[in-house]
mmCIF file of C-alpha atoms in Angstrom:
data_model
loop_
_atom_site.group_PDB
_atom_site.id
_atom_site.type_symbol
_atom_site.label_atom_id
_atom_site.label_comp_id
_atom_site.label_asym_id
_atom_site.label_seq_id
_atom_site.Cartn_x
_atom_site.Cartn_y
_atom_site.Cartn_z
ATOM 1 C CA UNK A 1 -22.067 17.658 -145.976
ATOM 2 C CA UNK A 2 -22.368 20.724 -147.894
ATOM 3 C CA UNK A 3 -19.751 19.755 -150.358
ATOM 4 C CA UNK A 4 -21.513 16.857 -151.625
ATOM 5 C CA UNK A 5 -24.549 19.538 -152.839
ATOM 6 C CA UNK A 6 -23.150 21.961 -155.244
ATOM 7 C CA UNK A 7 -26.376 23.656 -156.281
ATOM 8 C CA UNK A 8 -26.745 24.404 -152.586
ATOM 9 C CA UNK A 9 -23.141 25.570 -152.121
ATOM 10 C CA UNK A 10 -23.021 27.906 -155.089
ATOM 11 C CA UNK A 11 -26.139 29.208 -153.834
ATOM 12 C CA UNK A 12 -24.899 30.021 -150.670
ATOM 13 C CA UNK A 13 -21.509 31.566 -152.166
ATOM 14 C CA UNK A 14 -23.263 34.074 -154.461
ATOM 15 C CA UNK A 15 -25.694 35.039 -151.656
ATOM 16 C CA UNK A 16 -22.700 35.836 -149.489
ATOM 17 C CA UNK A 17 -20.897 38.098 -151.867
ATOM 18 C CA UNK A 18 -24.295 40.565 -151.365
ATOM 19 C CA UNK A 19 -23.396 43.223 -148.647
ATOM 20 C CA UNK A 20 -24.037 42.581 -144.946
ATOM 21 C CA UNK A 21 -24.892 39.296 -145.687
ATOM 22 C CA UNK A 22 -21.843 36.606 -144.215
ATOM 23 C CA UNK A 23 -21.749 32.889 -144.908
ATOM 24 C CA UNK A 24 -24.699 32.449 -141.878
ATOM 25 C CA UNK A 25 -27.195 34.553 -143.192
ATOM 26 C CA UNK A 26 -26.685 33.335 -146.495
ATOM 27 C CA UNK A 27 -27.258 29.436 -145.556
ATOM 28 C CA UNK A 28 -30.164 30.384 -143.755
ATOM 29 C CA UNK A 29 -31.560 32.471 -146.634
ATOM 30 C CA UNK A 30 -30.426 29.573 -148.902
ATOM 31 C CA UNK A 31 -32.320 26.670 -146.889
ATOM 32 C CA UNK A 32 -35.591 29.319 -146.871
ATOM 33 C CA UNK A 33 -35.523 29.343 -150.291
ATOM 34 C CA UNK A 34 -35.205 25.877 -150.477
ATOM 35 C CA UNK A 35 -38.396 25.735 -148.938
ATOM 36 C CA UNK A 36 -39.709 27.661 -151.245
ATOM 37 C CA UNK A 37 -41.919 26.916 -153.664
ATOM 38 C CA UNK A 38 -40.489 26.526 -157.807
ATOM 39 C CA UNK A 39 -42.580 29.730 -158.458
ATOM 40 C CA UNK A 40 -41.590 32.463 -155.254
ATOM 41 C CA UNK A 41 -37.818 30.928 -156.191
ATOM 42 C CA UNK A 42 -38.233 31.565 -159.903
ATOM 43 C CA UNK A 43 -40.092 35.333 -159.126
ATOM 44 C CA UNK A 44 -36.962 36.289 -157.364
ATOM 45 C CA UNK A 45 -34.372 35.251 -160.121
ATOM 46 C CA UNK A 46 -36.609 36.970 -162.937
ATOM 47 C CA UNK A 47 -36.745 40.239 -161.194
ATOM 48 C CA UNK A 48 -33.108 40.001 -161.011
ATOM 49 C CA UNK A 49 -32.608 39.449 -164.366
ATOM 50 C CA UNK A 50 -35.250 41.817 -165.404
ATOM 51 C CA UNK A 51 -33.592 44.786 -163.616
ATOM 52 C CA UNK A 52 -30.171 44.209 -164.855
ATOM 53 C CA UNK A 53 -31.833 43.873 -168.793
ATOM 54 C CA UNK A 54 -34.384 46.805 -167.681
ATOM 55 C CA UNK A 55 -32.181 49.593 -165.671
ATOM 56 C CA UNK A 56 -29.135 51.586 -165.954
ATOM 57 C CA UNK A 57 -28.723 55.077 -165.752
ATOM 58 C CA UNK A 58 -30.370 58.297 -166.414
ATOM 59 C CA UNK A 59 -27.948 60.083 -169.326
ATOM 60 C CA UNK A 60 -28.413 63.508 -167.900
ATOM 61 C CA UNK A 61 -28.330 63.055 -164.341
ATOM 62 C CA UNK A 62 -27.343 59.481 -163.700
ATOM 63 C CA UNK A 63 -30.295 58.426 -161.783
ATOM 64 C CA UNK A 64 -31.692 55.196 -162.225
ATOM 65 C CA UNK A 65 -33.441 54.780 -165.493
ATOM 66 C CA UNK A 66 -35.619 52.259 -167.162
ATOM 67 C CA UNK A 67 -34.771 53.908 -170.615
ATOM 68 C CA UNK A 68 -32.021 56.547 -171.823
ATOM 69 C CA UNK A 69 -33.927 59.128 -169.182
ATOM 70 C CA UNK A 70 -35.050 58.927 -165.590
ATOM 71 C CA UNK A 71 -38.394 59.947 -165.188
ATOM 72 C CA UNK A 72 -36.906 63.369 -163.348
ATOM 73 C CA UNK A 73 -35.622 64.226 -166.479
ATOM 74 C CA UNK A 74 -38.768 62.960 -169.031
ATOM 75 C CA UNK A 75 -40.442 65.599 -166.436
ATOM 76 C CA UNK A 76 -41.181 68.621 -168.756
ATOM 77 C CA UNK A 77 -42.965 70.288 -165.469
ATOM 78 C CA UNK A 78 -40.164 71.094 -163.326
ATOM 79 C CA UNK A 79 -38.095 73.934 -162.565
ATOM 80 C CA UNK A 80 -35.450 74.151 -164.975
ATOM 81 C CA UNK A 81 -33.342 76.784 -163.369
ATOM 82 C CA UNK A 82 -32.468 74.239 -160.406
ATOM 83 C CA UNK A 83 -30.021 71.240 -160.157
ATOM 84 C CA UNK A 84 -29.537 69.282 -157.218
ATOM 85 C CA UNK A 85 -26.351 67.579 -156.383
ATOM 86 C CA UNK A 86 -26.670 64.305 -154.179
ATOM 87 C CA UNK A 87 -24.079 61.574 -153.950
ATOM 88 C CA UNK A 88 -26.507 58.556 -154.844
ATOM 89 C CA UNK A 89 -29.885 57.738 -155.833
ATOM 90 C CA UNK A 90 -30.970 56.733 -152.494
ATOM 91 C CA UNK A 91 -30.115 60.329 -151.498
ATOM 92 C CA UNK A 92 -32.274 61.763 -154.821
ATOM 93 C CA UNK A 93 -34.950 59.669 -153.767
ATOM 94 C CA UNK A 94 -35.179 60.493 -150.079
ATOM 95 C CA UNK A 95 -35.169 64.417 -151.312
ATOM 96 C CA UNK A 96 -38.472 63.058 -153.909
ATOM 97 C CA UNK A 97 -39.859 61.490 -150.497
ATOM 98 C CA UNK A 98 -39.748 64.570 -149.053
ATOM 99 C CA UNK A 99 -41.844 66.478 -151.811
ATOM 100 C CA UNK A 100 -39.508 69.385 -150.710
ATOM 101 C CA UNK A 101 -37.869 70.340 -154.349
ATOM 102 C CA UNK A 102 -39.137 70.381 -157.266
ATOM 103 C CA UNK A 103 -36.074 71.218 -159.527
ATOM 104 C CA UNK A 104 -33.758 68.369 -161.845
ATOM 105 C CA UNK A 105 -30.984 66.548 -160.576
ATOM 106 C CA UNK A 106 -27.449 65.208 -160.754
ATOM 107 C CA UNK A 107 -26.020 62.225 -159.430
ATOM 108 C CA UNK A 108 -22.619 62.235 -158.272
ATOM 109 C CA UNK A 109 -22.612 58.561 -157.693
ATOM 110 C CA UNK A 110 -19.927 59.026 -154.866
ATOM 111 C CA UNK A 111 -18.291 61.880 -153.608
ATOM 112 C CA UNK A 112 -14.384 63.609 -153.263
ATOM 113 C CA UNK A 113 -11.649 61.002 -151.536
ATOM 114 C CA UNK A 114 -8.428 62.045 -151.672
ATOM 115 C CA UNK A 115 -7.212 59.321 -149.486
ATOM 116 C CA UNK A 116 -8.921 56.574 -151.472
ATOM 117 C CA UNK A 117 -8.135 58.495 -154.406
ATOM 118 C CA UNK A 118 -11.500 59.186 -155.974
ATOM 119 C CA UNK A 119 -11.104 62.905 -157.391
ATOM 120 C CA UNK A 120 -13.934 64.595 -159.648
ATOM 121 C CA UNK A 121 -13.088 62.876 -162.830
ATOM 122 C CA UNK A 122 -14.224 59.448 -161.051
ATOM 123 C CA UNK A 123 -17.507 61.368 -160.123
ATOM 124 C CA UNK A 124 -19.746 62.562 -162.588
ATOM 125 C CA UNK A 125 -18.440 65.963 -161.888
ATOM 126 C CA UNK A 126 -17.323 66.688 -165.661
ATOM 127 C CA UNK A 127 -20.999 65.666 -166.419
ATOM 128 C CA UNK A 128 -22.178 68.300 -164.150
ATOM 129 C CA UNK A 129 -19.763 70.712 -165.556
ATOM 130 C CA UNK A 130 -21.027 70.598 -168.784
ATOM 131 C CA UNK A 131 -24.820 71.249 -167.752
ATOM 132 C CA UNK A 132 -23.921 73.825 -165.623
ATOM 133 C CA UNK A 133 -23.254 75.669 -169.255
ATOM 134 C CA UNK A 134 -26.796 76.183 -169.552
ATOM 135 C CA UNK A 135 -27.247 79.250 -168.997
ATOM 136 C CA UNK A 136 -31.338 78.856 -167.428
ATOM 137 C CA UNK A 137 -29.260 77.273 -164.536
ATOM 138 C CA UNK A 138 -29.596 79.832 -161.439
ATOM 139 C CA UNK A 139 -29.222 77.580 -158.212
ATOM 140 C CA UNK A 140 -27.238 74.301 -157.419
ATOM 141 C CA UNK A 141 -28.549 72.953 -154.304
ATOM 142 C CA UNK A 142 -25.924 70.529 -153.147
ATOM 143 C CA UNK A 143 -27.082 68.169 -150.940
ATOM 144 C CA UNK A 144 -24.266 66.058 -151.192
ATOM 145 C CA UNK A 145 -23.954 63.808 -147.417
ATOM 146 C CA UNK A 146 -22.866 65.304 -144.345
ATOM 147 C CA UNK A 147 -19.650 63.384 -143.805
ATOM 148 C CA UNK A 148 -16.064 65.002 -144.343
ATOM 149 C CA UNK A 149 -16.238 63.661 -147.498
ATOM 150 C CA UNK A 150 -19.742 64.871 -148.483
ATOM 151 C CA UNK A 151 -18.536 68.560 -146.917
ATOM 152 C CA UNK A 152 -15.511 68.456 -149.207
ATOM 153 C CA UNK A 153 -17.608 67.620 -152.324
ATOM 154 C CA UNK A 154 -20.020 70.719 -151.368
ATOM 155 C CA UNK A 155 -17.010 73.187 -150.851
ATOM 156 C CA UNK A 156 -15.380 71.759 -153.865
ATOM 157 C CA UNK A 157 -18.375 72.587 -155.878
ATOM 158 C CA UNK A 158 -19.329 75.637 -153.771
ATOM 159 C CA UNK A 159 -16.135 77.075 -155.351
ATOM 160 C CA UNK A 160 -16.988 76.247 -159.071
ATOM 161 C CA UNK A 161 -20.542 77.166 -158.932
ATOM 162 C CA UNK A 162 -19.032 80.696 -157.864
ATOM 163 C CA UNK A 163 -16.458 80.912 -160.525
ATOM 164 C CA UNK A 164 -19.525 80.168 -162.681
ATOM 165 C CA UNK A 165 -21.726 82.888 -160.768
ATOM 166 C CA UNK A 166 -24.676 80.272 -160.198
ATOM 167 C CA UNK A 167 -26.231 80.379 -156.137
ATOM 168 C CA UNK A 168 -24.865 77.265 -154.642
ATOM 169 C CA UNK A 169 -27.066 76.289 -151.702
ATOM 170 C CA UNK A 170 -27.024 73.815 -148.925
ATOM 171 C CA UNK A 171 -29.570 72.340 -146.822
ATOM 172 C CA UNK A 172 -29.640 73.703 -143.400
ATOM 173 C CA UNK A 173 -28.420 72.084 -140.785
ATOM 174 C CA UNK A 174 -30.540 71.959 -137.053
ATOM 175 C CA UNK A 175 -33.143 69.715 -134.923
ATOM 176 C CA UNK A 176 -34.833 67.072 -136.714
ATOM 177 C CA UNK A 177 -38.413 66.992 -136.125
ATOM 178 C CA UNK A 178 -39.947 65.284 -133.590
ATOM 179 C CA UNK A 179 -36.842 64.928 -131.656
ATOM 180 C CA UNK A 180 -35.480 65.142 -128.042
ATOM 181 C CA UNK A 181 -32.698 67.990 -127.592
ATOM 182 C CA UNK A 182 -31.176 65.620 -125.084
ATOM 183 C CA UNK A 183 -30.437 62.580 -127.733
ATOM 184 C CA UNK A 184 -28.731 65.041 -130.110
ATOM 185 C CA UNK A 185 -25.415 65.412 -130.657
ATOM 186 C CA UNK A 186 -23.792 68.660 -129.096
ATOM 187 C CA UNK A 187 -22.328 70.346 -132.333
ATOM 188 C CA UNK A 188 -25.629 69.402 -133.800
ATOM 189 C CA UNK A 189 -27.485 71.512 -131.276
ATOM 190 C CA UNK A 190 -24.645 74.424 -131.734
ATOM 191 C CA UNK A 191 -25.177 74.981 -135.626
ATOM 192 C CA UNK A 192 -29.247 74.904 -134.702
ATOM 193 C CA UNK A 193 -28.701 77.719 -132.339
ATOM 194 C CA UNK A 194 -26.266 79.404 -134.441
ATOM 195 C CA UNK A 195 -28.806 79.833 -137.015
ATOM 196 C CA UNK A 196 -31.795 80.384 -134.963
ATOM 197 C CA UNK A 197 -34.334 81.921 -136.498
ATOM 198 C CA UNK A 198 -36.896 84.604 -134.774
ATOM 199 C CA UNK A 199 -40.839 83.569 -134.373
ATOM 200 C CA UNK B 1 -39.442 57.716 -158.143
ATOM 201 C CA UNK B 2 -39.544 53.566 -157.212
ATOM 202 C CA UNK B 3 -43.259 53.801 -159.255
ATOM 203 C CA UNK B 4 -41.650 54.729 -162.655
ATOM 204 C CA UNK B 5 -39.033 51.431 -162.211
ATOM 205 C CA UNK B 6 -40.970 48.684 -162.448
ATOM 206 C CA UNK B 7 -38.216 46.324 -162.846
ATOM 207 C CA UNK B 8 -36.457 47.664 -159.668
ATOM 208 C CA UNK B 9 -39.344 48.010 -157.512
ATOM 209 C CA UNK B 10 -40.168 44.378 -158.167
ATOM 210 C CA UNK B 11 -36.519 43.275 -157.347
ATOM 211 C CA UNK B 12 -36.953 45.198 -153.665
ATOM 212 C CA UNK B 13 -40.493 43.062 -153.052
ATOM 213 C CA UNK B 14 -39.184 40.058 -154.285
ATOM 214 C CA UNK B 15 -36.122 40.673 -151.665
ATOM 215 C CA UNK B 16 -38.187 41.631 -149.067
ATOM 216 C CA UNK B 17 -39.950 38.082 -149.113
ATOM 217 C CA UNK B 18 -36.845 36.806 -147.397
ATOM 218 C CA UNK B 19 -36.680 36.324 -143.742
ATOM 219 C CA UNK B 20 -34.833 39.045 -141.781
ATOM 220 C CA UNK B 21 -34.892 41.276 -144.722
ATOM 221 C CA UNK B 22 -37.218 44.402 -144.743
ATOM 222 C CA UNK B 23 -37.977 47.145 -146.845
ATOM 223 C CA UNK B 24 -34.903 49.206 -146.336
ATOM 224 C CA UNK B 25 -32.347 46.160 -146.615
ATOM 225 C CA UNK B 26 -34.054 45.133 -149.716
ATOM 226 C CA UNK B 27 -33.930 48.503 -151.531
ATOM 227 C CA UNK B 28 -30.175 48.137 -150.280
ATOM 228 C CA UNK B 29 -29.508 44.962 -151.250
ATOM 229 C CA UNK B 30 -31.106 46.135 -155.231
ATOM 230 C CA UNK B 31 -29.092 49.141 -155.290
ATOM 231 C CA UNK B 32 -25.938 47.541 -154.782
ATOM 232 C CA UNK B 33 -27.077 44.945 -157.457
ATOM 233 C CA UNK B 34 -27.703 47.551 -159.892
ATOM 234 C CA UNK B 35 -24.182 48.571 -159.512
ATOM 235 C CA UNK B 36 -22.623 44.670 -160.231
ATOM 236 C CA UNK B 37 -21.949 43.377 -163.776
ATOM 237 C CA UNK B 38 -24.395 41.644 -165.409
ATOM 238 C CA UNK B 39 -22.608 38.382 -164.735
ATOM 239 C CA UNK B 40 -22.864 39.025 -161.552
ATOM 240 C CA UNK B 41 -26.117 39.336 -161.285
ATOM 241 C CA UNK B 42 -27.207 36.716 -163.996
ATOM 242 C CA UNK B 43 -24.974 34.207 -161.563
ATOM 243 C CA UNK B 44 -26.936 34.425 -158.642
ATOM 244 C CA UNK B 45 -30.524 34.352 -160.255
ATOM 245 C CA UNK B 46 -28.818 30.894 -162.126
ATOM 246 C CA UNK B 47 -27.524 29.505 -158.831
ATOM 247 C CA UNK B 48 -31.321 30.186 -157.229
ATOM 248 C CA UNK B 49 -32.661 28.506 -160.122
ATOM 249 C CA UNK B 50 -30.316 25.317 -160.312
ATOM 250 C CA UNK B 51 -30.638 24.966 -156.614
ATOM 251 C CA UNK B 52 -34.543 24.568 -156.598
ATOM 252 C CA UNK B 53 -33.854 22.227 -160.000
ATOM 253 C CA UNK B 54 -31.308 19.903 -157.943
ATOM 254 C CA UNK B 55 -32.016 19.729 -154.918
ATOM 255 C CA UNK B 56 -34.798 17.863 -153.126
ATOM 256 C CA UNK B 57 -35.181 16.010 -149.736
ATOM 257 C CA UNK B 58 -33.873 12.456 -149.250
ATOM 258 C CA UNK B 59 -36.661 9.926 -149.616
ATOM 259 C CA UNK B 60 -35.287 8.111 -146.723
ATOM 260 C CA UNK B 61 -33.831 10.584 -143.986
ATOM 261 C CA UNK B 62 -35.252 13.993 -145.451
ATOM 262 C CA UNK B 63 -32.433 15.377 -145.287
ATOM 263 C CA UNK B 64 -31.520 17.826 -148.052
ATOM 264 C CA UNK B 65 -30.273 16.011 -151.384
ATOM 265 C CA UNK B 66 -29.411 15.975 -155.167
ATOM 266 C CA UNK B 67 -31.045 13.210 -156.331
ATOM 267 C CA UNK B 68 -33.360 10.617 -154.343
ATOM 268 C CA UNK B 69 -30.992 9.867 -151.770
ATOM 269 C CA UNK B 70 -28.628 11.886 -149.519
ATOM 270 C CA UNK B 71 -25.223 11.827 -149.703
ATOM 271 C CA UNK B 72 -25.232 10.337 -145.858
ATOM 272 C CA UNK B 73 -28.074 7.799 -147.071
ATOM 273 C CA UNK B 74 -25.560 7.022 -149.704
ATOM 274 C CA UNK B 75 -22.871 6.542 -147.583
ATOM 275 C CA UNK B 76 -22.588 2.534 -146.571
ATOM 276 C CA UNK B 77 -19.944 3.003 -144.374
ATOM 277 C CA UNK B 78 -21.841 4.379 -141.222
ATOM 278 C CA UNK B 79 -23.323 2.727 -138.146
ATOM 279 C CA UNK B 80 -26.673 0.788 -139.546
ATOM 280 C CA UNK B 81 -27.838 0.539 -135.842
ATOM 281 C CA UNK B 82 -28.123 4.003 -135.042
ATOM 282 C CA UNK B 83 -30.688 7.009 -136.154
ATOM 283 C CA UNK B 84 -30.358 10.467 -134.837
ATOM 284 C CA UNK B 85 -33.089 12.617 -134.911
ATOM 285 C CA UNK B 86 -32.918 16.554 -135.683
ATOM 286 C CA UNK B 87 -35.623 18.855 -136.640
ATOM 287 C CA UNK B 88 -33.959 20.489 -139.465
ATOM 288 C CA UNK B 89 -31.052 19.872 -141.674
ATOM 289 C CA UNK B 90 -29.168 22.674 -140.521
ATOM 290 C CA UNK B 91 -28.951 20.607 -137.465
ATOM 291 C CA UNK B 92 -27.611 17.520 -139.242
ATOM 292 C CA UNK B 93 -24.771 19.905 -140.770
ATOM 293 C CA UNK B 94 -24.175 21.015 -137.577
ATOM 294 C CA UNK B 95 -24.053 17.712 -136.086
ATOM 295 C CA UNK B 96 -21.756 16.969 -139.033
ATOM 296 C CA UNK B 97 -19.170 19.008 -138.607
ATOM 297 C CA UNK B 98 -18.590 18.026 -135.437
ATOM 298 C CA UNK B 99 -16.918 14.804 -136.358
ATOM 299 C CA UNK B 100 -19.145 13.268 -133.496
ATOM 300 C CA UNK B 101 -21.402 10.499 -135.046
ATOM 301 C CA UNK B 102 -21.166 8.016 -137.387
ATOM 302 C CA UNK B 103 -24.791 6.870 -138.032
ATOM 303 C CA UNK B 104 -27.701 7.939 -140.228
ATOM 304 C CA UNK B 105 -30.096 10.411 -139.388
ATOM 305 C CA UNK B 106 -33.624 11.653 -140.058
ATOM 306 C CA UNK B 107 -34.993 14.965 -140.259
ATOM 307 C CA UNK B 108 -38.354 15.507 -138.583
ATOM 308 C CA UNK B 109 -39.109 19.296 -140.437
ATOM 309 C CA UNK B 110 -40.070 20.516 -137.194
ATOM 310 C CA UNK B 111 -41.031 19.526 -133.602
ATOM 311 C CA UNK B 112 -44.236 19.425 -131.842
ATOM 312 C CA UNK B 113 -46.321 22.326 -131.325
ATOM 313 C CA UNK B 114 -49.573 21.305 -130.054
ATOM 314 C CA UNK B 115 -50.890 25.341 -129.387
ATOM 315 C CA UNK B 116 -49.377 26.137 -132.896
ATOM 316 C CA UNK B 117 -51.784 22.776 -134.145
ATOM 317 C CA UNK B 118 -48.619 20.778 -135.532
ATOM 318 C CA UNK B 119 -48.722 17.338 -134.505
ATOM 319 C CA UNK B 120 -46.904 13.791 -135.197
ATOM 320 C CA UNK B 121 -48.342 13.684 -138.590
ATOM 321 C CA UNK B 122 -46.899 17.232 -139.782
ATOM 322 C CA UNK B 123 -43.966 15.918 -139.375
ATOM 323 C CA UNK B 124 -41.919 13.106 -140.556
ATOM 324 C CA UNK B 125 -42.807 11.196 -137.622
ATOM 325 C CA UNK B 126 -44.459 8.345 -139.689
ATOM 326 C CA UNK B 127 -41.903 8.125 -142.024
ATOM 327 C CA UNK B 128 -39.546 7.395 -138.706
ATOM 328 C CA UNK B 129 -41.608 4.922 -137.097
ATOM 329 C CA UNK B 130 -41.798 3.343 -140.259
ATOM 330 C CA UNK B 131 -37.622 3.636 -140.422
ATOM 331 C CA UNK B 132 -37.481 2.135 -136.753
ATOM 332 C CA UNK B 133 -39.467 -1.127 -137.908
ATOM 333 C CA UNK B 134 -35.734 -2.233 -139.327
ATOM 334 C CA UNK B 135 -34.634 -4.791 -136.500
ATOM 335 C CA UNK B 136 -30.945 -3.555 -137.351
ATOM 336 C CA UNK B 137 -31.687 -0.757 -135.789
ATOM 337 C CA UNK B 138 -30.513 -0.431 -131.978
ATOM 338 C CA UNK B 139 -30.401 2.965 -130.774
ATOM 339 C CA UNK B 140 -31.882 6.722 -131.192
ATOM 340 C CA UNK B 141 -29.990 9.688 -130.489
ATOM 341 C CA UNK B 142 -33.242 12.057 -129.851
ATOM 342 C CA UNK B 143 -31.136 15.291 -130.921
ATOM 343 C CA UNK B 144 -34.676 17.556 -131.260
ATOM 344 C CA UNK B 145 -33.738 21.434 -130.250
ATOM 345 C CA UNK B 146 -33.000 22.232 -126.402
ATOM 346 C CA UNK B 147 -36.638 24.388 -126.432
ATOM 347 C CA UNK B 148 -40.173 23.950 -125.231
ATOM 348 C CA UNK B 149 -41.071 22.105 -128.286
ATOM 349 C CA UNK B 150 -38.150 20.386 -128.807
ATOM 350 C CA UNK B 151 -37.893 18.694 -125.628
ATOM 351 C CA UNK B 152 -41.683 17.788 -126.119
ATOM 352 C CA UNK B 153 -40.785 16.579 -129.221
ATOM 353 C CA UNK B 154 -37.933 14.314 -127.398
ATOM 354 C CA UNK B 155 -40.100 12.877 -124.694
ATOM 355 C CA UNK B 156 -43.111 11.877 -127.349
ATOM 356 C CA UNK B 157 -40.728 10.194 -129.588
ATOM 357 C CA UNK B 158 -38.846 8.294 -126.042
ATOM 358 C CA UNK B 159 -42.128 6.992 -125.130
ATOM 359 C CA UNK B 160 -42.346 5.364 -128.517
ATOM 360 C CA UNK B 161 -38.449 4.250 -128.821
ATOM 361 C CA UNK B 162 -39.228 2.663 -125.291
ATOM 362 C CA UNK B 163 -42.327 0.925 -126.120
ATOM 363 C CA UNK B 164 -40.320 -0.567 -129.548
ATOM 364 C CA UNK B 165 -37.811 -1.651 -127.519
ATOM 365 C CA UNK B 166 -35.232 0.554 -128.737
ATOM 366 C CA UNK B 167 -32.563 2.587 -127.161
ATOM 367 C CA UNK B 168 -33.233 6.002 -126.787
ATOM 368 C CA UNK B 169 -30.564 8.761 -126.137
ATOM 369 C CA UNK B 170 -30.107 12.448 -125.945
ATOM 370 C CA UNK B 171 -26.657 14.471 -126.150
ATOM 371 C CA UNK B 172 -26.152 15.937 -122.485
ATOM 372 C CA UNK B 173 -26.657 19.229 -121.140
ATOM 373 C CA UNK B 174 -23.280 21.018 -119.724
ATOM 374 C CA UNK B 175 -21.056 23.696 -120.022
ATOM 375 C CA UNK B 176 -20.119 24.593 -123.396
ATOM 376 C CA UNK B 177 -16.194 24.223 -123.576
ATOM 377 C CA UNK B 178 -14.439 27.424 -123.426
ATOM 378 C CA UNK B 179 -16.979 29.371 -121.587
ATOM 379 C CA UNK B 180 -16.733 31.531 -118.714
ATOM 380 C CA UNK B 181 -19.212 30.569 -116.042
ATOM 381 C CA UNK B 182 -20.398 33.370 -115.019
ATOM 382 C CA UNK B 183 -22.258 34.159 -118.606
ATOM 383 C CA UNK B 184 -23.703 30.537 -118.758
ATOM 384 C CA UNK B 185 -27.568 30.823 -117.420
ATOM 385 C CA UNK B 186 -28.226 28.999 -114.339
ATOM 386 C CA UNK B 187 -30.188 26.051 -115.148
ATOM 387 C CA UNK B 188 -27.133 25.168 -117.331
ATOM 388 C CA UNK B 189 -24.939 25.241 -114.479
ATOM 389 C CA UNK B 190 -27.442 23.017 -112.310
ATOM 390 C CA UNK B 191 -27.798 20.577 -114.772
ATOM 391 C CA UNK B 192 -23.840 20.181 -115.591
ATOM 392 C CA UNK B 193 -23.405 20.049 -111.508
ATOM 393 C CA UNK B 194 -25.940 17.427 -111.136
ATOM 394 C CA UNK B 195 -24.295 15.561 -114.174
ATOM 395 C CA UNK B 196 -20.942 16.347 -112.489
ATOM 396 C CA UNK B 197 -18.313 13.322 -113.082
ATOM 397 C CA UNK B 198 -15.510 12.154 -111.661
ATOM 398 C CA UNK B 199 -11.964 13.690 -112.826
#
């Protein structure tokens, strides 16, 4: 049936190529759309468009940017002797969410994968390099993720940033807020006791 | 940070318009687009726009088609006696691709729903009584959903097959092949035992 409607087929093809999104969801997305009135349908291909034309990335840091800066960067107000390392911009913008720093950035866009091959000249680790020469820079905090691959990127650069003699930080680990002890993981809890702190 | 990308932060609301997809998936989905070529990109917001351009709903059946007719409406090789009955076209493709009829169809867009205020005329209920006025046409496979609705839906249009004169069928309840009894529910099981036949 679906062969003898191309439009509908291609549709459903380029829907399935997004991620987490299999030839089901895509048909069903695909006939909702089709329900969809010319304008909503039309909305959703210009913003599409109009990101690709509108966005790439920051220069400097490599966050998403309408323009050769990200607004991070265009901001003249922050601390200038920070820079904090996160994998992607997700991660940046979770740490803006937070209102917890108030330093630049730099976006790794990935991080250190010696099995899959990805060493620091497929990050923007040389990019990072080269800002480090500033010499205002006094602390890297590198809140790269906390996988073995994130860990590896933090000790990688841990050891630079000391060659260099800039403070390289991490976030600490412990409890999240609001939680149960009982739902979190054991080596979790360890690292939160190891690093208690006295009230 | 999303306030100072207009462009982006338009893509995620457009996204999140789509059924099953919230906030988070959307910002998702619009991160990994940022990463794909612009070919990419520009080929799914053409195949959203050439799919609300081409297609439309078969003036006859209602099923989807490019063009006034369906390709099944098209077709004059099929059973002119027979008309089954689904609520949506995802049912006809279903019905489809199992190989199992031969004979036209038409899509109601919907089933009965008195307590959600959707009645006969919501649906393409006129459109099939007008259909069934063909004197070809000999028998109705009523193949609404298996639901509360659907079934309503099934026994208001028998009542009107029956009163035409017209045959009016349903596809039987059972045991789906190749499952394990024990995970079918248990009105399922009733109704296959009290359809039981002979081996």
């Amino acid at each position: 049936m679906l062969g003898s409607l191309p439009s509908f087929a291609r549709l459903v093809a380029e829907l399935s190529k997004l991620p987490g999104i299999g030839n089901k969801t895509a048909t069903r997305l695909a006939f909702h759309l089709l329900r969809r009135s010319h304008e909503e349908v039309n909305a959703l291909a210009t913003a599409l468009v109009e990101m690709k034309q509108n966005l790439s990335f920051c220069q400097r840091c490599f966050n998403i940017a309408e323009g050769d800066l990200c607004s991070i960067c265009r901001d003249a107000g922050r601390d200038e002797s920070s820079i904090c390392v996160v994998q992607e911009p997700q991660d940046l913008i979770a740490i803006e969410r937070s209102h917890g720093y108030r330093g630049y950035y730099h976006v790794l866009h990935g991080a250190l994968s010696p099995l899959d091959g990805i060493g620091p000249e497929d990050l923007k680790v040389p990019q990072l390099l080269e800002r480090l020469k500033d010499q205002q820079i006094k602390e890297v905090l590198v809140a790269t993720s906390f996988t073995v691959e994130g860990e590896a990127t933090a000790l990688y650069l841990a050891r630079i940033l000391k060659d260099a003699g800039i403070k390289a930080t991490r976030p600490a680990h412990g409890i999240p807020l609001g939680s149960d002890l009982e739902f979190i993981d054991s080596a979790t809890v360890q690292l939160a006791i190891d690093s208690r702190r006295e009230l």
